[in-house]
Coordinates of C-alpha atoms in Angstrom, one line a residue:
Chain A
M1 CA 106.2 43.8 134.7
S2 CA 107.4 42.1 137.4
E3 CA 110.9 43.2 139.1
G4 CA 114.4 41.7 137.6
I5 CA 113.1 41.1 134.8
P6 CA 113.7 44.7 131.9
A7 CA 111.0 45.8 130.5
T8 CA 111.7 46.0 126.4
V9 CA 109.3 46.6 123.5
P10 CA 109.8 44.5 120.1
G11 CA 111.4 46.7 118.1
P12 CA 110.3 47.2 114.8
M13 CA 111.4 45.1 113.6
G14 CA 111.0 42.3 115.9
G15 CA 112.6 40.9 118.9
P16 CA 114.3 42.8 122.1
V17 CA 116.1 46.3 122.2
P18 CA 117.6 46.0 125.7
G19 CA 119.2 49.9 127.6
R20 CA 118.2 51.8 130.5
V21 CA 117.2 54.9 131.8
G22 CA 119.2 57.3 132.1
R23 CA 121.9 56.1 129.4
P24 CA 121.8 56.9 125.6
V25 CA 119.4 54.0 123.4
D26 CA 122.5 53.7 121.4
G27 CA 123.3 51.2 118.1
P28 CA 119.8 48.9 119.1
V29 CA 118.1 52.1 118.0
E30 CA 119.6 52.0 114.2
E31 CA 115.3 50.3 112.4
L32 CA 113.7 53.8 113.5
T33 CA 111.4 53.9 112.0
A34 CA 109.3 56.8 109.2
A35 CA 107.8 58.2 112.4
G36 CA 110.6 58.8 114.6
Y37 CA 109.5 56.0 117.3
A38 CA 113.3 55.2 118.5
L39 CA 112.0 52.4 120.9
G40 CA 114.6 51.8 123.2
P41 CA 113.3 50.4 127.0
S42 CA 113.5 52.5 130.5
R43 CA 114.9 50.2 133.4
P44 CA 114.1 46.9 134.4
G45 CA 110.5 47.7 135.6
S46 CA 110.2 50.4 135.2
W47 CA 108.0 52.3 132.3
G48 CA 109.8 56.0 132.2
P49 CA 111.8 56.7 128.7
A50 CA 115.3 56.4 127.3
T51 CA 117.3 58.9 125.8
L52 CA 118.1 59.5 122.9
S53 CA 121.5 60.2 121.7
P54 CA 122.5 62.3 119.7
K55 CA 123.2 60.6 116.7
A56 CA 120.0 58.5 116.7
K57 CA 118.2 62.0 117.1
L58 CA 119.3 62.8 113.8
R59 CA 119.1 59.4 112.4
A60 CA 114.7 60.2 113.5
Y61 CA 115.1 63.3 111.8
R62 CA 116.4 61.9 108.8
S63 CA 113.6 59.4 108.6
L64 CA 111.0 62.9 109.2
A65 CA 113.0 64.6 106.4
R66 CA 112.9 61.5 104.0
A67 CA 109.1 60.4 104.9
A68 CA 108.0 63.8 103.9
R69 CA 109.5 64.0 100.9
R70 CA 108.7 60.6 99.7
A71 CA 105.1 61.2 101.1
V72 CA 105.3 64.7 99.1
L73 CA 105.9 62.7 95.7
T74 CA 103.7 60.9 95.9
F75 CA 101.5 63.5 94.8
G76 CA 103.3 65.1 92.9
L77 CA 100.9 65.9 91.1
S78 CA 99.8 68.5 93.3
F79 CA 103.5 69.8 93.6
W80 CA 103.9 70.0 90.5
L81 CA 100.5 72.0 90.2
G82 CA 101.2 73.8 93.1
A83 CA 104.2 75.0 91.2
V84 CA 102.6 76.3 88.2
A85 CA 100.6 78.4 90.0
N86 CA 103.9 79.7 91.8
V87 CA 104.8 81.0 88.2
L88 CA 101.6 82.1 86.5
L89 CA 101.3 84.3 90.1
L90 CA 105.0 84.9 88.2
M91 CA 103.9 85.8 85.3
T92 CA 101.4 88.2 86.1
T93 CA 104.0 90.1 88.1
L94 CA 106.2 90.7 85.9
Y95 CA 103.7 91.2 82.8
L96 CA 102.4 94.1 85.6
W97 CA 105.6 95.9 85.6
R98 CA 107.2 94.9 82.6
T99 CA 103.8 98.0 81.8
I100 CA 105.3 100.1 84.7
L101 CA 108.8 100.2 84.1
A102 CA 108.6 101.0 80.8
H103 CA 105.7 104.5 81.5
A104 CA 107.1 105.6 84.2
T105 CA 109.9 108.4 85.3
H106 CA 109.9 107.9 89.7
M107 CA 111.0 104.4 90.4
S108 CA 113.5 104.8 92.2
G109 CA 116.1 104.6 90.5
W110 CA 114.6 100.4 89.6
T111 CA 115.0 100.0 85.4
W112 CA 113.0 96.2 84.2
P113 CA 116.9 93.7 83.7
T114 CA 117.6 94.7 87.8
M115 CA 113.5 94.3 88.4
R116 CA 113.7 91.2 86.5
S117 CA 116.6 89.8 88.5
Y118 CA 114.9 90.6 92.1
L119 CA 111.0 89.4 91.1
C120 CA 113.1 86.0 89.7
V121 CA 115.3 85.4 92.4
T122 CA 112.0 86.5 95.8
F123 CA 109.6 84.3 94.0
V124 CA 111.9 81.0 94.7
A125 CA 112.2 82.4 97.7
T126 CA 108.6 82.3 98.4
N127 CA 108.0 78.6 97.0
L128 CA 110.1 77.9 100.0
V129 CA 107.7 75.8 102.3
G130 CA 104.9 75.6 99.8
M131 CA 101.0 75.0 101.0
S132 CA 101.1 71.7 101.9
S133 CA 104.3 71.8 104.6
D134 CA 101.6 75.1 105.7
F135 CA 98.6 72.8 106.2
R136 CA 100.7 69.7 107.5
M137 CA 101.6 70.8 110.3
A138 CA 98.3 72.8 111.5
F139 CA 96.1 69.3 109.9
R140 CA 98.6 67.9 113.0
I141 CA 97.3 69.8 116.2
L142 CA 93.7 70.2 113.9
D143 CA 93.0 66.1 113.7
G144 CA 95.5 65.8 116.8
T145 CA 97.7 64.0 115.6
V146 CA 100.1 65.8 117.9
A147 CA 99.0 63.8 121.4
T148 CA 100.0 61.4 119.4
D149 CA 103.6 63.2 118.4
L150 CA 104.5 64.6 122.4
A151 CA 105.4 60.7 123.2
K152 CA 107.5 60.7 121.2
R153 CA 111.3 61.1 121.9
V154 CA 112.1 63.4 119.2
D155 CA 111.1 67.1 120.0
Y156 CA 108.4 68.1 118.3
Q157 CA 109.4 71.5 116.9
L158 CA 112.2 70.0 115.4
A159 CA 110.6 66.9 113.5
R160 CA 108.5 69.6 112.0
M161 CA 111.0 71.5 110.5
A162 CA 113.1 68.5 110.0
E163 CA 109.9 67.7 107.1
T164 CA 110.0 70.9 105.6
M165 CA 113.6 70.9 105.5
G166 CA 113.2 67.0 103.9
L167 CA 111.5 69.0 101.1
G168 CA 113.3 72.5 100.9
L169 CA 115.7 71.2 98.6
L170 CA 112.9 69.6 95.8
E171 CA 111.1 73.3 96.7
L172 CA 114.3 74.7 96.2
A173 CA 115.6 73.2 92.8
T174 CA 111.2 73.5 91.3
G175 CA 111.7 77.1 92.8
V176 CA 114.4 77.6 90.4
V177 CA 114.0 76.7 87.5
T178 CA 110.3 77.5 86.7
S179 CA 111.1 80.9 88.3
V180 CA 114.7 81.5 86.0
A181 CA 112.0 79.7 82.7
T182 CA 109.7 82.4 83.0
V183 CA 111.4 85.4 83.3
E184 CA 114.4 84.5 80.1
L185 CA 110.8 84.3 78.4
F186 CA 110.2 87.9 79.3
G187 CA 114.1 89.4 78.6
G188 CA 116.5 86.5 80.3
L189 CA 117.4 87.2 83.5
R190 CA 120.8 89.5 84.6
L191 CA 123.5 87.8 87.4
P192 CA 125.2 89.8 89.9
P193 CA 129.6 90.1 89.7
A194 CA 131.3 86.5 91.3
S195 CA 131.6 88.0 94.1
L196 CA 128.4 88.6 95.5
W197 CA 127.5 85.4 94.9
P198 CA 128.9 84.4 98.5
A199 CA 126.6 86.6 100.5
F200 CA 123.6 85.9 98.5
A201 CA 123.7 82.3 99.1
L202 CA 123.7 83.0 102.8
S203 CA 121.2 85.2 102.7
L204 CA 118.9 82.3 100.9
A205 CA 120.1 79.7 103.2
V206 CA 118.3 80.8 105.9
V207 CA 115.3 82.1 104.0
L208 CA 114.2 78.4 104.2
P209 CA 114.8 78.0 107.6
L210 CA 113.5 82.1 108.8
K211 CA 110.4 81.2 106.5
W212 CA 109.1 78.2 108.7
A213 CA 109.8 79.2 111.6
I214 CA 107.0 81.6 110.7
T215 CA 105.1 79.0 108.8
Y216 CA 105.0 77.3 112.6
T217 CA 104.3 80.1 114.2
G218 CA 101.2 80.5 112.6
S219 CA 100.3 77.2 112.7
L220 CA 99.6 77.0 116.9
A221 CA 96.7 79.4 116.2
C222 CA 95.3 75.7 115.5
F223 CA 95.1 75.2 119.4
W224 CA 92.7 77.9 119.1
T225 CA 91.1 78.3 115.9
H226 CA 90.0 75.3 114.7
N227 CA 89.6 76.5 110.9
Y228 CA 93.2 77.2 109.6
L229 CA 92.2 78.4 106.1
G230 CA 91.8 81.9 107.7
V231 CA 95.1 82.0 109.0
S232 CA 96.8 81.1 106.2
W233 CA 95.3 83.7 104.2
A234 CA 95.8 86.3 106.4
R235 CA 99.8 84.9 107.3
Q236 CA 100.0 84.9 102.7
A237 CA 98.6 88.2 102.0
I238 CA 101.1 89.1 104.4
I239 CA 104.0 88.2 104.0
A240 CA 103.3 89.0 100.0
L241 CA 103.1 92.0 100.0
L242 CA 105.8 92.8 103.5
S243 CA 108.0 90.0 102.5
G244 CA 108.9 92.8 98.5
A245 CA 108.2 89.0 97.0
M246 CA 105.8 91.8 94.6
I247 CA 106.9 95.2 95.4
P248 CA 110.2 96.5 95.9
L249 CA 110.1 97.6 100.0
A250 CA 111.7 100.9 99.0
L251 CA 108.6 101.3 97.6
L252 CA 105.9 101.1 99.5
P253 CA 104.2 103.9 101.1
F254 CA 105.7 105.6 104.1
W255 CA 103.1 105.0 106.6
L256 CA 104.2 100.7 105.2
R257 CA 108.1 101.0 104.9
W258 CA 109.0 101.9 108.1
P259 CA 107.1 98.6 109.8
A260 CA 108.1 96.7 106.8
E261 CA 111.3 96.4 107.9
A262 CA 111.2 97.1 111.5
L263 CA 109.9 92.7 110.5
P264 CA 110.9 89.5 109.7
F265 CA 109.6 89.4 106.3
E266 CA 111.8 91.5 104.7
G267 CA 114.9 88.4 104.9
L268 CA 111.7 85.9 103.3
A269 CA 112.3 87.5 100.0
S270 CA 113.7 91.6 99.8
T271 CA 117.2 91.3 100.9
P272 CA 118.1 87.9 99.0
G273 CA 116.3 89.5 95.7
L274 CA 118.3 93.0 96.7
V275 CA 121.2 90.9 96.8
F276 CA 121.2 89.4 93.7
A277 CA 120.1 92.7 91.9
G278 CA 122.9 94.2 93.2
R279 CA 120.5 96.5 94.9
L280 CA 122.9 96.4 98.2
H281 CA 126.3 96.8 98.9
G282 CA 128.5 97.4 102.9
A283 CA 127.2 98.2 105.6
A284 CA 123.8 97.2 104.2
L285 CA 124.2 94.4 102.7
F286 CA 126.3 93.2 105.6
G287 CA 122.8 94.5 107.7
G288 CA 121.0 92.7 105.6
I289 CA 122.4 89.6 105.7
A290 CA 123.2 89.6 109.2
L291 CA 119.4 90.7 110.0
Q292 CA 118.0 87.9 108.5
Y293 CA 119.8 85.1 110.3
G294 CA 118.7 87.5 114.5
W295 CA 115.2 87.0 113.1
A296 CA 115.4 83.6 112.6
V297 CA 117.2 82.6 116.4
A298 CA 114.6 84.7 116.9
A299 CA 111.9 83.5 115.9
F300 CA 113.4 80.0 116.3
F301 CA 113.0 80.6 120.2
G302 CA 110.1 82.5 120.2
S303 CA 108.1 79.1 118.6
R304 CA 109.7 77.4 120.7
W305 CA 108.2 79.5 124.0
L306 CA 104.9 79.7 122.3
W307 CA 104.6 76.3 121.7
G308 CA 104.9 75.5 125.6
R309 CA 102.1 78.1 125.7
A310 CA 99.5 76.8 123.3
S311 CA 100.2 72.8 123.9
R312 CA 98.5 73.9 127.0
Q313 CA 95.4 74.2 124.8
L314 CA 95.1 70.8 124.2
T315 CA 92.0 68.4 124.6
V316 CA 92.2 65.0 124.0
H317 CA 89.1 63.2 123.3
G318 CA 90.9 60.0 125.0
G319 CA 91.5 57.2 122.0
Chain B
M1 CA 81.5 48.7 92.2
A2 CA 78.0 49.4 90.8
K3 CA 77.6 52.1 87.6
T4 CA 75.3 55.0 88.9
A5 CA 72.4 54.7 86.6
N6 CA 70.1 57.6 84.7
P7 CA 71.3 60.6 87.3
D8 CA 67.7 62.1 86.4
V9 CA 65.7 59.3 87.9
A10 CA 67.5 59.9 91.3
R11 CA 66.8 63.6 91.3
Y12 CA 62.8 63.4 90.3
P13 CA 61.0 60.2 91.4
A14 CA 57.1 60.5 91.4
T15 CA 57.0 62.5 94.1
G16 CA 53.9 63.9 91.7
L17 CA 55.0 67.3 90.7
S18 CA 55.0 69.4 88.4
R19 CA 58.5 70.5 87.0
Y20 CA 57.8 73.9 88.3
Q21 CA 57.1 72.6 91.6
S22 CA 59.6 70.4 91.4
I23 CA 61.9 74.0 90.6
R24 CA 60.4 75.4 93.5
R25 CA 61.3 72.4 95.1
S26 CA 64.4 72.7 94.4
I27 CA 65.5 76.5 94.9
W28 CA 64.0 76.3 98.6
L29 CA 65.8 73.2 99.9
Y30 CA 68.7 74.7 98.4
R31 CA 68.6 78.2 100.1
R32 CA 68.0 75.5 103.4
C33 CA 71.5 73.5 102.9
L34 CA 72.6 76.9 103.0
V35 CA 71.4 78.0 106.0
A36 CA 71.5 74.6 107.9
Q37 CA 75.5 75.3 106.8
L38 CA 76.0 78.1 107.9
R39 CA 74.3 77.5 110.9
A40 CA 77.0 74.9 111.4
I41 CA 79.4 77.1 111.1
L42 CA 77.9 80.2 113.2
E43 CA 78.6 76.8 116.0
Y44 CA 82.6 78.3 116.2
E45 CA 82.3 81.8 116.0
A46 CA 85.7 82.9 116.5
D47 CA 86.7 80.7 113.0
F48 CA 83.5 82.4 111.4
W49 CA 85.0 86.0 112.4
V50 CA 88.6 85.0 111.4
L51 CA 87.3 83.5 107.6
I52 CA 86.3 86.9 107.2
V53 CA 88.5 89.2 108.1
A54 CA 91.2 87.1 106.7
A55 CA 89.4 87.5 103.5
I56 CA 89.0 91.1 103.9
L57 CA 92.8 91.5 105.0
S58 CA 94.4 89.5 102.0
Q59 CA 91.8 91.6 99.6
C60 CA 93.2 95.0 100.9
L61 CA 96.4 94.0 100.5
G62 CA 96.4 93.5 96.8
L63 CA 94.6 97.5 96.6
V64 CA 97.7 98.5 98.8
F65 CA 99.8 96.9 96.0
I66 CA 98.0 98.6 93.4
S67 CA 98.0 102.2 95.3
A68 CA 101.3 102.2 95.4
I69 CA 101.8 102.0 91.6
F70 CA 99.6 104.1 90.9
E71 CA 102.1 106.6 93.5
R72 CA 104.2 106.5 90.9
L73 CA 102.8 106.7 87.5
P74 CA 98.8 108.0 86.8
S75 CA 98.0 105.5 84.7
I76 CA 98.2 101.7 83.5
D77 CA 97.9 101.0 80.1
G78 CA 95.0 104.0 80.5
W79 CA 93.4 102.5 83.2
R80 CA 93.4 105.1 86.1
L81 CA 93.4 104.2 89.8
W82 CA 90.2 103.9 90.0
D83 CA 89.0 102.3 86.8
V84 CA 91.6 99.4 88.4
M85 CA 89.4 99.0 91.6
L86 CA 86.6 98.8 89.5
I87 CA 87.9 95.5 88.1
Y88 CA 89.5 94.5 91.3
S89 CA 85.6 95.0 93.2
M90 CA 83.5 93.0 90.8
V91 CA 85.9 90.1 91.3
F92 CA 85.6 90.9 94.9
F93 CA 82.1 90.3 94.3
A94 CA 82.3 87.8 92.1
E95 CA 84.1 85.2 94.2
G96 CA 81.9 86.8 97.2
V97 CA 79.2 85.3 95.7
V98 CA 80.3 81.8 94.2
S99 CA 82.1 81.6 97.5
L100 CA 78.9 81.3 99.5
G101 CA 76.0 79.4 97.6
A102 CA 78.9 77.3 96.1
E103 CA 81.6 76.6 98.3
G104 CA 81.1 73.1 98.6
T105 CA 82.2 72.3 94.4
W106 CA 85.3 72.5 96.0
R107 CA 84.9 69.0 98.1
L108 CA 83.7 67.2 95.1
G109 CA 87.1 65.5 94.3
R110 CA 87.3 64.5 97.5
W111 CA 83.8 62.5 97.7
V112 CA 84.5 61.8 93.7
N113 CA 87.7 59.5 95.9
Q114 CA 86.3 58.0 97.9
G115 CA 83.0 57.7 96.6
D116 CA 80.6 59.6 99.2
L117 CA 78.7 61.0 96.6
D118 CA 76.3 57.8 96.7
R119 CA 74.8 59.0 99.7
M120 CA 73.5 62.7 98.1
L121 CA 72.4 60.5 94.6
V122 CA 69.5 58.6 96.7
R123 CA 68.0 61.6 97.4
P124 CA 65.1 62.9 96.3
F125 CA 67.1 66.2 95.4
S126 CA 69.5 66.9 93.1
P127 CA 72.9 66.2 93.8
L128 CA 74.7 69.4 91.8
L129 CA 72.5 71.6 94.1
Q130 CA 73.9 69.6 96.9
V131 CA 77.5 69.4 96.8
M132 CA 76.7 73.3 95.9
S133 CA 75.1 74.4 99.1
S134 CA 77.5 71.3 101.3
D135 CA 79.8 74.1 102.2
L136 CA 79.7 77.2 102.2
G137 CA 82.1 80.6 102.6
T138 CA 81.5 82.6 105.1
N139 CA 85.5 84.4 103.1
G140 CA 82.5 85.4 101.1
I141 CA 80.6 87.7 102.9
G142 CA 84.0 89.5 103.3
N143 CA 84.9 89.5 99.9
I144 CA 80.7 90.5 98.7
A145 CA 81.4 93.0 101.8
L146 CA 84.0 94.5 100.5
G147 CA 84.0 93.8 96.8
S148 CA 80.1 96.9 97.5
V149 CA 81.7 99.7 98.9
L150 CA 85.0 100.4 96.4
I151 CA 82.1 98.9 93.4
V152 CA 80.2 102.7 94.8
L153 CA 83.1 104.5 95.4
S154 CA 84.7 104.1 92.0
A155 CA 81.3 104.3 89.8
A156 CA 82.2 107.3 92.3
H157 CA 85.0 108.4 90.6
S158 CA 84.4 107.0 87.4
S159 CA 83.1 109.1 84.8
V160 CA 80.0 107.8 83.9
H161 CA 77.3 109.6 84.6
W162 CA 74.8 107.1 86.6
G163 CA 71.3 107.0 85.8
A164 CA 68.7 103.9 86.2
S165 CA 69.6 102.6 82.8
T166 CA 73.2 103.0 83.5
V167 CA 72.7 101.2 86.4
A168 CA 70.6 98.8 85.9
A169 CA 73.6 98.2 82.4
A170 CA 75.6 97.9 85.5
L171 CA 73.7 95.1 87.4
V172 CA 73.4 92.8 84.1
L173 CA 77.1 92.9 84.0
V174 CA 78.0 92.2 87.8
I175 CA 75.1 89.0 87.3
S176 CA 76.7 88.0 84.2
G177 CA 80.2 88.3 85.6
I178 CA 79.5 86.5 89.0
T179 CA 77.4 83.3 86.2
V180 CA 80.6 83.1 84.6
K181 CA 82.8 82.9 87.9
L182 CA 80.5 80.4 88.5
G183 CA 80.0 78.3 84.9
V184 CA 84.9 77.9 85.1
T185 CA 84.2 76.4 88.8
L186 CA 81.1 74.1 87.8
A187 CA 83.4 72.9 85.4
S188 CA 86.9 73.3 86.9
N189 CA 85.7 71.3 89.8
A190 CA 83.7 68.5 87.4
T191 CA 87.1 67.5 86.3
A192 CA 87.4 65.3 89.6
F193 CA 84.9 63.1 87.6
W194 CA 87.7 62.2 85.1
L195 CA 90.5 62.8 87.6
K196 CA 89.9 61.1 90.8
S197 CA 92.2 62.7 92.3
P198 CA 91.4 63.3 96.2
T199 CA 92.3 67.2 95.6
S200 CA 90.9 69.9 93.7
T201 CA 94.7 71.2 93.1
V202 CA 94.1 71.4 88.7
P203 CA 90.4 73.7 89.4
F204 CA 92.7 75.5 92.3
T205 CA 95.1 76.0 89.6
L206 CA 92.8 77.0 87.1
H207 CA 91.2 79.8 89.8
Q208 CA 94.7 80.8 90.0
L209 CA 94.2 81.8 86.7
G210 CA 91.5 84.5 87.6
D211 CA 94.3 86.8 89.1
L212 CA 95.7 87.8 85.6
C213 CA 91.9 89.0 85.4
R214 CA 92.6 92.1 88.6
Y215 CA 94.3 93.9 86.6
P216 CA 93.7 95.5 82.7
I217 CA 94.2 92.2 80.2
T218 CA 95.3 94.6 77.3
I219 CA 98.8 94.3 79.2
Y220 CA 99.8 90.2 78.1
S221 CA 100.7 88.8 74.8
V222 CA 98.2 88.5 73.6
A223 CA 98.3 84.4 73.0
L224 CA 97.2 85.2 77.2
R225 CA 94.3 87.6 76.6
A226 CA 92.9 85.2 73.8
M227 CA 92.9 82.2 75.9
L228 CA 91.5 84.0 79.0
L229 CA 88.8 86.2 77.0
T230 CA 87.6 82.4 75.3
A231 CA 88.8 78.9 76.8
I232 CA 89.0 80.5 80.3
P233 CA 86.6 83.8 79.7
F234 CA 87.3 84.9 83.5
A235 CA 88.5 88.1 81.7
F236 CA 83.8 89.0 81.7
V237 CA 83.9 88.4 84.6
S238 CA 85.7 92.0 85.7
F239 CA 87.5 93.1 83.1
V240 CA 85.2 93.5 79.5
P241 CA 82.0 94.1 82.1
A242 CA 84.4 96.9 82.9
S243 CA 85.3 98.3 79.9
A244 CA 81.4 98.3 79.0
L245 CA 81.2 100.8 82.1
L246 CA 83.7 102.7 81.2
H247 CA 83.6 103.2 77.6
H248 CA 86.8 102.0 77.6
G249 CA 89.3 101.2 74.7
R250 CA 87.7 100.4 71.1
W251 CA 86.2 97.0 72.4
W252 CA 84.1 98.2 75.3
W253 CA 80.7 97.5 73.3
A254 CA 81.9 93.7 73.9
G255 CA 81.6 93.6 77.0
W256 CA 77.3 93.0 76.5
L257 CA 78.6 89.5 75.3
T258 CA 79.1 89.1 79.3
P259 CA 75.1 87.6 79.8
L260 CA 75.9 85.2 77.1
V261 CA 79.1 84.8 78.0
G262 CA 77.9 83.3 81.3
L263 CA 75.0 81.6 79.7
Y264 CA 77.2 80.0 78.3
T265 CA 79.7 79.3 81.3
V266 CA 76.9 77.7 83.7
V267 CA 75.5 75.2 80.7
G268 CA 78.9 73.8 80.7
G269 CA 79.9 73.6 83.9
V270 CA 76.8 72.1 84.1
I271 CA 76.5 69.6 81.6
A272 CA 80.4 68.7 82.3
F273 CA 79.3 67.9 85.9
R274 CA 76.6 65.8 84.9
R275 CA 78.5 63.8 81.9
G276 CA 80.8 63.9 85.3
L277 CA 78.5 62.2 87.6
A278 CA 77.3 60.1 84.4
R279 CA 80.5 57.7 85.1
Y280 CA 80.6 58.2 89.3
E281 CA 81.7 54.4 90.4
S282 CA 80.4 53.7 94.0
T283 CA 83.1 52.7 96.0
G284 CA 80.8 50.0 98.0
N285 CA 79.7 52.4 100.8

């Protein structure tokens, strides 16, 4: 590239996309690809990357979210059968608790109607950030796609977050429909009073980013191990028990209760479940929700730091 | 795209071996393939141990859940803690053996979708055994270890008098439960020949039904029980054999049907695989 001739790169729709280093690229970057590439050129004679304006970055993340949603819906059978698998697990848990609560007398005040409401919400929360998002993030590292991701002008972590959020509403809608329909077969759902709905909405809203951050952190293990299946199993098993998805944390043995309360997993299912079932009030309610948001922020920045360490393990074999 | 001919032609070329010698040779090759898979897996030792530890961890957390339940009540539908542990242990053990010996069946969907079965069909070795031995689930080692320990502990805590005949009966029931699990795994993964999806989502969802049989099936509705005893007989992997061993319930004697059900599911799985293979179409490799 000779001096004086602007170093331009053809945009995805053809034709040059002018711009300079230091000046945010705007407008012409309209045609962002679904993969998040924003092709803005450097100053003349240089291949240094241009920065993207916040508006352009937002467009990139929205494109990624849209692409992830389309990819999952293209293979709709996998998505729906994943929902069926979740329903089977919910049914097993409901049958079990119906039998237990019919005979048990010391269950810390838990009754069958409140347990139904609790399990409905915990399984809606469990349906978020399903295995497709989980393995998609891991396989990017395992198959080397992460090497090309490093060349993109979008933040790797935020890009993965955008993809997961793109599916979030779909997973939430699927989870609500399937869980409520299943619970209806077992006697119906007892709704909380209107005063608790804002708190419940706040509590449920943070489950998706919190679960994403924890799953994303787990996927970084692929920088050290070639097989993600074991890591995924271990993470799912730990979350299933310590999030309170299958059993309220108050009913766990005492030696498990304190780690369950100390770790971020209770914010994934137990807290919104308890709010919906009307078992959290006053200071405990506000404290539980504040802890969820606190853990979400900590997990986001913690995984960001871990990414910085993990990506140093990356070996690119050319190509 | 060429349709495959009779798969028997590919499986039994003119080697001059008698049927008995062919069967012995197939078993020997199957074992060699599994050992080759194990050697390949052991090249990544960290992954090997991660999978084993993860399998044990996930199963242990399930046991913690059931223990937490039994801390608060003495029995579920007449089943005490160690009775339910026996059911759990039989599930673990069966899953472990099938993971070790037939993990490759989970790849069938991808191979059918991409036409990769061609290279198996041209080899003088059973395509079914090749598919089964094309992968080895090292998580099976963890499941077998944990399942064995739990079976022994559950047996020690049960009211059964363990003599030679009872131990022999237990062995027959455990092996029969494993064959039921193997047969259902084969049959469910053989659906890949009809669905042609690259993922194993349908067999995976059917496999999830097996989780229902970690608990006494008497807690479920009649329809669900009927399905688990007949259409998809996962109940014969764990619950029914455990009932027979412990003489639990009115229908405990039905546990002695487990060997027949095991034979039925394995034969059914093999027939489903062969029928599917007969309609397999290559993608022109």
